[in-house]
PDB file of C-alpha atoms and ligand atoms in Angstrom:
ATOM      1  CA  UNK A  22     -10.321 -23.485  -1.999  1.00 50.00           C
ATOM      2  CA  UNK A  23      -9.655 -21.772   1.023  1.00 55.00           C
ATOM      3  CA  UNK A  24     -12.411 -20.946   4.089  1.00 61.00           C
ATOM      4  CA  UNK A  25     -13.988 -17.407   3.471  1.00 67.00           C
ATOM      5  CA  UNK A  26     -13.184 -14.795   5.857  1.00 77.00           C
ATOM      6  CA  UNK A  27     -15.611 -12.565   7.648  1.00 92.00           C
ATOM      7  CA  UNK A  28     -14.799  -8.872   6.281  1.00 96.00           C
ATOM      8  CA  UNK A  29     -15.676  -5.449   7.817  1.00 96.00           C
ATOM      9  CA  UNK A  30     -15.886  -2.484   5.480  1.00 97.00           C
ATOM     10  CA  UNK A  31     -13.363   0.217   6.807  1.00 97.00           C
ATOM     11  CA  UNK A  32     -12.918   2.374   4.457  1.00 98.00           C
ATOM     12  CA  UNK A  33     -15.758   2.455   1.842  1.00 98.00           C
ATOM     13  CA  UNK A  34     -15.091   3.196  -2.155  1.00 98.00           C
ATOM     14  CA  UNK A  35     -16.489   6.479  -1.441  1.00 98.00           C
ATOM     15  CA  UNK A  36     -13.655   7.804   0.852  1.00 98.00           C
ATOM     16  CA  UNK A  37     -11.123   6.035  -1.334  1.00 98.00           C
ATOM     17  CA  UNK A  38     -12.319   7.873  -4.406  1.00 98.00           C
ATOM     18  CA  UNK A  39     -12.131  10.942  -2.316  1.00 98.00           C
ATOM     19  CA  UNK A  40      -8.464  10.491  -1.130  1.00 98.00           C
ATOM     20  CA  UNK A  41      -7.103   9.134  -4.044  1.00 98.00           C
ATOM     21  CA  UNK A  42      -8.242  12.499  -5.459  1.00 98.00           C
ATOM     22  CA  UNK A  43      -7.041  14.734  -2.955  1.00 98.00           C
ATOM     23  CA  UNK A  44      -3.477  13.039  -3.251  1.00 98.00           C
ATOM     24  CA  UNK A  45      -3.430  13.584  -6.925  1.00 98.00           C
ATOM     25  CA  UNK A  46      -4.120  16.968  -6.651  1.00 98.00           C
ATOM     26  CA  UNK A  47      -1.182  17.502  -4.383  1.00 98.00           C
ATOM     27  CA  UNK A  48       1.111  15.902  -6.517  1.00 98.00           C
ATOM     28  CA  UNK A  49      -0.200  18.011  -9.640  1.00 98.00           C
ATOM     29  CA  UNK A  50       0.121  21.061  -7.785  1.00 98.00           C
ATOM     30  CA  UNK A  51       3.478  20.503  -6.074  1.00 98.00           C
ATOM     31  CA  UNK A  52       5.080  19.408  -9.536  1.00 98.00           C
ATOM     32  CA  UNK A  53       3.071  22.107 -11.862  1.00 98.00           C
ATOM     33  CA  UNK A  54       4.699  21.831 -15.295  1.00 96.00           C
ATOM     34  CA  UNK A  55       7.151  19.162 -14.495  1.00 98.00           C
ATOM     35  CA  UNK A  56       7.161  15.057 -15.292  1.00 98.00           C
ATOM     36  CA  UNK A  57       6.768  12.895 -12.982  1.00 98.00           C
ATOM     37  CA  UNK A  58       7.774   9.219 -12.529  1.00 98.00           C
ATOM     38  CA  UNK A  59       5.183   6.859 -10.799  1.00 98.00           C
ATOM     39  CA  UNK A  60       6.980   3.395  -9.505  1.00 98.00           C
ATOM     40  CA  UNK A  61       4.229   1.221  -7.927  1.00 98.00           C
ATOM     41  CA  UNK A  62       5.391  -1.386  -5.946  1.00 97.00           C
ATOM     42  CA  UNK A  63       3.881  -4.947  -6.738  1.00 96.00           C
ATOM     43  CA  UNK A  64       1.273  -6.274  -6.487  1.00 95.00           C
ATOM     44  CA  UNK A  65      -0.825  -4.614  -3.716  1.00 95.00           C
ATOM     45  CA  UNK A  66      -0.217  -0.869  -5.177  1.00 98.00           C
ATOM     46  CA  UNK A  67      -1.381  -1.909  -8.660  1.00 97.00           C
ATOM     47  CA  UNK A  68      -5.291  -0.915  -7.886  1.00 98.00           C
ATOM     48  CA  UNK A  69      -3.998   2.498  -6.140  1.00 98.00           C
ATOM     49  CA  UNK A  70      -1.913   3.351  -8.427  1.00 98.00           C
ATOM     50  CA  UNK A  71      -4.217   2.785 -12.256  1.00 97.00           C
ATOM     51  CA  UNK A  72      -6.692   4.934 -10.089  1.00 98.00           C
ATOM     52  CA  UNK A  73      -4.434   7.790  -8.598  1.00 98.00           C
ATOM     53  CA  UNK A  74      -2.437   7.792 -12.264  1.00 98.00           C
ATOM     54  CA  UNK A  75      -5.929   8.740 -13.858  1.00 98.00           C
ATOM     55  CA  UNK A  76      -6.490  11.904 -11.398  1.00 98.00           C
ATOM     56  CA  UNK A  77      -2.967  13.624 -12.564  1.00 98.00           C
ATOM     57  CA  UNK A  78      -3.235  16.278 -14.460  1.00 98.00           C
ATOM     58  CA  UNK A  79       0.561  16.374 -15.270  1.00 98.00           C
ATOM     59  CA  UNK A  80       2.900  14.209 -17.785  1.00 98.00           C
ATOM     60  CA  UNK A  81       3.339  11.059 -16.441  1.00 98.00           C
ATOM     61  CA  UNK A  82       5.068   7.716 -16.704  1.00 98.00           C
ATOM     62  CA  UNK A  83       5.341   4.793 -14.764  1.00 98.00           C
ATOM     63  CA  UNK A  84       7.315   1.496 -13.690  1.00 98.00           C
ATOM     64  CA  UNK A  85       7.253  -1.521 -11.107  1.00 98.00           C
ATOM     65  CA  UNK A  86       9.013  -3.086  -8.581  1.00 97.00           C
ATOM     66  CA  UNK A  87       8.325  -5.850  -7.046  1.00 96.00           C
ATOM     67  CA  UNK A  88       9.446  -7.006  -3.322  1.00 93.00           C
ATOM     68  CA  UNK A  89       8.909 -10.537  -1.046  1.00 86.00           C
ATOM     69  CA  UNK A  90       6.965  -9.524   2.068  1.00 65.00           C
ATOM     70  CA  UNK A  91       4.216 -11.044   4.023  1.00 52.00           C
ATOM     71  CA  UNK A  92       3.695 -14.028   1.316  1.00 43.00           C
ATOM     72  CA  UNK A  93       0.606 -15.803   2.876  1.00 38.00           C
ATOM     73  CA  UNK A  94       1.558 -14.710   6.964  1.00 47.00           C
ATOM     74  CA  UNK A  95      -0.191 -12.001   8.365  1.00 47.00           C
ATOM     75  CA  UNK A  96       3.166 -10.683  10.096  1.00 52.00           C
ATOM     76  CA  UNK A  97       6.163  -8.935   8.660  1.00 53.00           C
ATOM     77  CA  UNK A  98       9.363 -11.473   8.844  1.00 56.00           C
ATOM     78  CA  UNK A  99      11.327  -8.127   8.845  1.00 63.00           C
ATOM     79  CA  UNK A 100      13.340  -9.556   5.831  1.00 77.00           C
ATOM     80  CA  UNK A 101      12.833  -6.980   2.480  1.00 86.00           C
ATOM     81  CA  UNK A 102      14.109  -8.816  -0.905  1.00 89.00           C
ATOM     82  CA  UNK A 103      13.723  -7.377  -4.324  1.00 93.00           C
ATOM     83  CA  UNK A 104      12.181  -9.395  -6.615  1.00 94.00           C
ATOM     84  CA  UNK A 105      11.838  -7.065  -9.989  1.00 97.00           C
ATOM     85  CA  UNK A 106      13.824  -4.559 -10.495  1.00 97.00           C
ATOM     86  CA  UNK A 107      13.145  -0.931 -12.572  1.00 98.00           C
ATOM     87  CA  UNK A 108      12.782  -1.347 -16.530  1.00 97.00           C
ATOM     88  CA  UNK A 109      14.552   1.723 -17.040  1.00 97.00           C
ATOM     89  CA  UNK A 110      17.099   4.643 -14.868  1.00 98.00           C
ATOM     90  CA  UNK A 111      15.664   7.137 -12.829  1.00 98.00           C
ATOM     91  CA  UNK A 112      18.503   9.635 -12.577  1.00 98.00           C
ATOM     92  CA  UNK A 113      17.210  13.144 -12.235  1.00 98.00           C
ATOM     93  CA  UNK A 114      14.101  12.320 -12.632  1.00 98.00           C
ATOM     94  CA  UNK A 115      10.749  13.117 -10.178  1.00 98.00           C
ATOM     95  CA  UNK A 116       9.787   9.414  -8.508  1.00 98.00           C
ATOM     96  CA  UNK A 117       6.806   8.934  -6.296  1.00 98.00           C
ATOM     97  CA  UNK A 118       7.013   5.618  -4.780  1.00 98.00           C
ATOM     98  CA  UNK A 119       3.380   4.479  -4.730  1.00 98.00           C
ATOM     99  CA  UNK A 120       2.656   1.721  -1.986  1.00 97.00           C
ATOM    100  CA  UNK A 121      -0.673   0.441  -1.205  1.00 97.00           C
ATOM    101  CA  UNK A 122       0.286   0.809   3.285  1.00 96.00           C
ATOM    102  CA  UNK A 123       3.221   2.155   5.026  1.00 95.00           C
ATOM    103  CA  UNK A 124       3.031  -0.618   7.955  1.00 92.00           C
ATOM    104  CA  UNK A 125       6.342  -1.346   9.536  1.00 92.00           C
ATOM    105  CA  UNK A 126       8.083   1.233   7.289  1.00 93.00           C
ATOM    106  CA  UNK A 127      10.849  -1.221   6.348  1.00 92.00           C
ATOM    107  CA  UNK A 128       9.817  -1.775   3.277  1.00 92.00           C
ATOM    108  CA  UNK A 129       9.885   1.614   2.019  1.00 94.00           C
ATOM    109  CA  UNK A 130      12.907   2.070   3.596  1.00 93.00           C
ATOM    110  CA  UNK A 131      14.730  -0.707   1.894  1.00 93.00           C
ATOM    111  CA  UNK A 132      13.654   1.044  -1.444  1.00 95.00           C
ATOM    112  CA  UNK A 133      14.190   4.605  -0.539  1.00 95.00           C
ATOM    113  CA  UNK A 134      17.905   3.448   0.112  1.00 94.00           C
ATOM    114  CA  UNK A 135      17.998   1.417  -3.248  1.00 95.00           C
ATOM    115  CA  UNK A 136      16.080   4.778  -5.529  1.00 97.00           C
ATOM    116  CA  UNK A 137      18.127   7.685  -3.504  1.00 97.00           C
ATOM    117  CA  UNK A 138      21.507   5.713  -4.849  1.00 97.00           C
ATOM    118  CA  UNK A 139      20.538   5.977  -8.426  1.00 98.00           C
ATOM    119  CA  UNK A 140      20.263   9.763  -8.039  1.00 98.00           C
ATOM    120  CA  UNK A 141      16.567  10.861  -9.002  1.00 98.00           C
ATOM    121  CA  UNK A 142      15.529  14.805  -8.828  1.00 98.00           C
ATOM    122  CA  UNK A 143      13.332  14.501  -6.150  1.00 98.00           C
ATOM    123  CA  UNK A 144      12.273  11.443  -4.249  1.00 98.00           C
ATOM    124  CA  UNK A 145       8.513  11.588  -2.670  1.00 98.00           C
ATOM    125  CA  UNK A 146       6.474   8.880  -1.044  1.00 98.00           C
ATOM    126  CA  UNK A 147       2.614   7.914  -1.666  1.00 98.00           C
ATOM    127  CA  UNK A 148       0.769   5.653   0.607  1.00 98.00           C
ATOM    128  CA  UNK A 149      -3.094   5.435   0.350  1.00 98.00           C
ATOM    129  CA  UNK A 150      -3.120   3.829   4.046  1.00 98.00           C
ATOM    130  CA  UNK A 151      -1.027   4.114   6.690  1.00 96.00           C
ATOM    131  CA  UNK A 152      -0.902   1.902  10.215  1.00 95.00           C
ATOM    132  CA  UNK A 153       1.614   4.308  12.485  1.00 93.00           C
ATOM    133  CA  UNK A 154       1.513   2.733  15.917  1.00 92.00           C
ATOM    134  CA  UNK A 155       3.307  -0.576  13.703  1.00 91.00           C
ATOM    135  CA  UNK A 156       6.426   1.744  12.722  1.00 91.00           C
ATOM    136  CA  UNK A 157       9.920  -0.077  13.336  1.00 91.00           C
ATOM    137  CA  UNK A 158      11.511   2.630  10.893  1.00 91.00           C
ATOM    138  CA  UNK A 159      10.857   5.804  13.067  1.00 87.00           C
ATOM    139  CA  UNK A 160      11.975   8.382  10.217  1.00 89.00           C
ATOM    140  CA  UNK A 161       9.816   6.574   7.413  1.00 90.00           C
ATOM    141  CA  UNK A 162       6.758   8.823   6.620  1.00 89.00           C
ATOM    142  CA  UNK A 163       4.858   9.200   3.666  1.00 93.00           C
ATOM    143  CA  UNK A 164       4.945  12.411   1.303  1.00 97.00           C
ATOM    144  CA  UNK A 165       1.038  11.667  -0.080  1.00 98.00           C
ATOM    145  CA  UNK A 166      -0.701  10.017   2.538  1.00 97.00           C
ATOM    146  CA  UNK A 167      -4.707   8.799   1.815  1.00 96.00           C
ATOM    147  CA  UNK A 168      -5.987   7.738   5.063  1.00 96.00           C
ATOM    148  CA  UNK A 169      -4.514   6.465   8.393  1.00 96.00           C
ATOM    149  CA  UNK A 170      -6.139   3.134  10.111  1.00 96.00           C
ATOM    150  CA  UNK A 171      -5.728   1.240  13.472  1.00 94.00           C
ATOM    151  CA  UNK A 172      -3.659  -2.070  13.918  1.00 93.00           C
ATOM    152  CA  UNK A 173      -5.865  -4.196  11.901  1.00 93.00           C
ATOM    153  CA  UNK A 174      -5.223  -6.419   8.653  1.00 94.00           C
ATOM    154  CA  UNK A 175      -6.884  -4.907   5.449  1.00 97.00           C
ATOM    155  CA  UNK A 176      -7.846  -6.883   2.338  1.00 97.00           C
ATOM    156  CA  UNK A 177      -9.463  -5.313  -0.958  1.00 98.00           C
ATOM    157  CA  UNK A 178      -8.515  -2.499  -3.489  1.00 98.00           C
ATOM    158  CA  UNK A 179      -5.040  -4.522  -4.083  1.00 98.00           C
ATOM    159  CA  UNK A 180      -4.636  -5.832  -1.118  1.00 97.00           C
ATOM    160  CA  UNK A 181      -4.467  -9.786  -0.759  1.00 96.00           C
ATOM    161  CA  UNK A 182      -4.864 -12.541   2.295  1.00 95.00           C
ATOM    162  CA  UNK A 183      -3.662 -15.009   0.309  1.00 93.00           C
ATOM    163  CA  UNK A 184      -3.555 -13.793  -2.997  1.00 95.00           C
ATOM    164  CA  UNK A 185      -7.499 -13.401  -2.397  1.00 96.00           C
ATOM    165  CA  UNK A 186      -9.667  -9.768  -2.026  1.00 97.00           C
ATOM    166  CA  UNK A 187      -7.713  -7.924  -4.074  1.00 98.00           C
ATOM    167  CA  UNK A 188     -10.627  -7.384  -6.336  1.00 98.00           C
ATOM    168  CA  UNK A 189     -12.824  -6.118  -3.269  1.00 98.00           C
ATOM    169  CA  UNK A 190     -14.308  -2.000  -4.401  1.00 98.00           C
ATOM    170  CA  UNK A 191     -14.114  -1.311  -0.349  1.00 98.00           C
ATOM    171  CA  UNK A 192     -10.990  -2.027   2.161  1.00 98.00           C
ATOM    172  CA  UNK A 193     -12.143  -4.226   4.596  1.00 98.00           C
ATOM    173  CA  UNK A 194     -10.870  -5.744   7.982  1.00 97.00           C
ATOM    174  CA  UNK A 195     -10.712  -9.540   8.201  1.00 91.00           C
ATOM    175  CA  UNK A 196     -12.713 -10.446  11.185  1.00 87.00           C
ATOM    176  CA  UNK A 197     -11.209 -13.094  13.082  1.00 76.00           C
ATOM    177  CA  UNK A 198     -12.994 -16.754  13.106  1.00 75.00           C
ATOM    178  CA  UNK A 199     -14.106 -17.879  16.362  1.00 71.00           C
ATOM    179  CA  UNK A 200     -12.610 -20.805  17.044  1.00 71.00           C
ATOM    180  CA  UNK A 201     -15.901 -23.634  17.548  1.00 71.00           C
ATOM    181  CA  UNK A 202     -16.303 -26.495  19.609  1.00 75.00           C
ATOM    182  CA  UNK A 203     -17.818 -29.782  18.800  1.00 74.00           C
ATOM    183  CA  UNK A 204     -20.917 -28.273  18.528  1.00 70.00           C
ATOM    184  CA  UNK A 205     -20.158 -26.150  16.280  1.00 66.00           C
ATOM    185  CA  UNK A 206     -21.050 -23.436  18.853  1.00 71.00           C
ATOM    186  CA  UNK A 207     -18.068 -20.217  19.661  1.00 69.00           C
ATOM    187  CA  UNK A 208     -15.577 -21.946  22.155  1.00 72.00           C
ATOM    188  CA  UNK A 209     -16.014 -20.433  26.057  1.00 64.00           C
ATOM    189  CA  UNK A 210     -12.910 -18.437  26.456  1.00 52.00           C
ATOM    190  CA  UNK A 211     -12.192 -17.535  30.414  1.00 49.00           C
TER     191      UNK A 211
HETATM  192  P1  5GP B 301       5.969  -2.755   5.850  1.00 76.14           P
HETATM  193  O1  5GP B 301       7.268  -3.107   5.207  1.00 76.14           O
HETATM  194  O2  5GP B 301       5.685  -1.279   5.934  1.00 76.14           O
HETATM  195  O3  5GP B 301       5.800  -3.441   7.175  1.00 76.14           O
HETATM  196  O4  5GP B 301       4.847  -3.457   5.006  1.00 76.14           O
HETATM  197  C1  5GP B 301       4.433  -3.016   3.812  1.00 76.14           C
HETATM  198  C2  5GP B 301       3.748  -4.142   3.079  1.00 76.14           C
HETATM  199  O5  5GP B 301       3.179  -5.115   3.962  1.00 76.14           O
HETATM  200  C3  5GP B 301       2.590  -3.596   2.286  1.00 76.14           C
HETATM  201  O6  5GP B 301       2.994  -3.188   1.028  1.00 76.14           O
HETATM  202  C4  5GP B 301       1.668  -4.784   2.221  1.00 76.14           C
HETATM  203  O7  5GP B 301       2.046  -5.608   1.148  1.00 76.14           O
HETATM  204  C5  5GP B 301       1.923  -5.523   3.517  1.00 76.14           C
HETATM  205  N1  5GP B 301       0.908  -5.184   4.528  1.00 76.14           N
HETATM  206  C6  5GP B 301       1.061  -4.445   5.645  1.00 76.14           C
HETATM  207  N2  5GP B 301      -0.087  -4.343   6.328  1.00 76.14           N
HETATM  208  C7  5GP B 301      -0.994  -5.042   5.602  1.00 76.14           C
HETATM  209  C8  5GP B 301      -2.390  -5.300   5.766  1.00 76.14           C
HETATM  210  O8  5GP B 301      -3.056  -4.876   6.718  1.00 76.14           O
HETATM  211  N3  5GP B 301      -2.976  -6.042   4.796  1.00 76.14           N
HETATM  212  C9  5GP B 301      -2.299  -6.560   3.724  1.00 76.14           C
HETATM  213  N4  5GP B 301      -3.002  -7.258   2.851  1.00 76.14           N
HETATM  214  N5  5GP B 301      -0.996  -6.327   3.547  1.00 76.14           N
HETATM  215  C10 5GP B 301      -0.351  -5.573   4.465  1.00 76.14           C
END
């Protein structure tokens, strides 16, 4: 099994409860007496998306896609593939894309261009976090965004290193290993 990482709480349960609400509220109020479509994008926005799905107070279905992105690597190849497609069509119907973090943007970009072609009513984006200063895609924002956070990588509440931390109640920062010398003491860096 792999090392363990030294994590940071960033933001706590507490404040994720709290925004997860807020967003849901938004949604409910913007689409007051209509349906809308949930399509959580695998696997990271699975945790976001059971919790925010819970907090609207409208009729409500959802679906899945899946895409290949950072795999084990901490860094973005800039290469978007889908992996699962929709169950079902979407035409003229309300979607909210529901992504765990809007990082580089190009992943919601790649499936904002696949969902616009298939002709939905309205098309609206939900990120709980978002990492601006790492934007590539300048026009990508989010509709239903929780909580902006600096350049850092986040594990927990879906998201993975690894396939590990998704289970973690708080999103935390992986704190990066010192690297250790023979004496097991933190390497003297000039
Ligand atoms: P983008 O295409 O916007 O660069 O990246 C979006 C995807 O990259 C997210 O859905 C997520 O899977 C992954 N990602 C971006 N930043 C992080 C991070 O800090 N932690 C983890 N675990 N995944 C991230």
């Amino acid at each position: 099994m792999a090392k363990s990482q030294k994590l940071k709480v960033l933001v706590p349960r507490a404040e994720i409860r709290r925004k997860v609400r807020e967003i849901a509220r938004r949604i409910t109020r913007d689409f007051r007496g209509e349906h809308v479509h949930l399509v959580g994008v695998l696997k990271g926005a699975c945790v976001f998306l059971s919790d925010l799905i819970r907090e609207i107070d409208l009729e409500v279905s959802v679906d899945f896609m899946a895409v290949a992105s950072y795999g084990r690597e901490r860094n973005s190849s800039g290469q978007v593939k889908l992996i699962k497609d929709l169950d079902s069509s979407i035409e003229g119907m309300n979607v909210i894309l529901v992504e765990d973090i809007l990082d580089t943007g190009l992943t919601l970009d790649y499936l904002r261009r696949i969902l616009e072609e298939r002709r939905p009513k309205t098309l609206r984006i939900a990120a709980l976090l978002d990492k601006p200063s790492r934007r590539i895609v300048p026009d990508i924002r989010g509709d239903y965004v929780g909580i902006s956070i600096p350049n850092q990588f986040v594990v927990g509440y879906g998201l993975d290193f690894g396939e590990r931390y998704r289970n973690l109640k708080d999103i935390c920062a992986l704190v990066p290993e010192p690297e250790l010398n023979e004496h097991g003491h933190p390497k003297h860096t000039p």
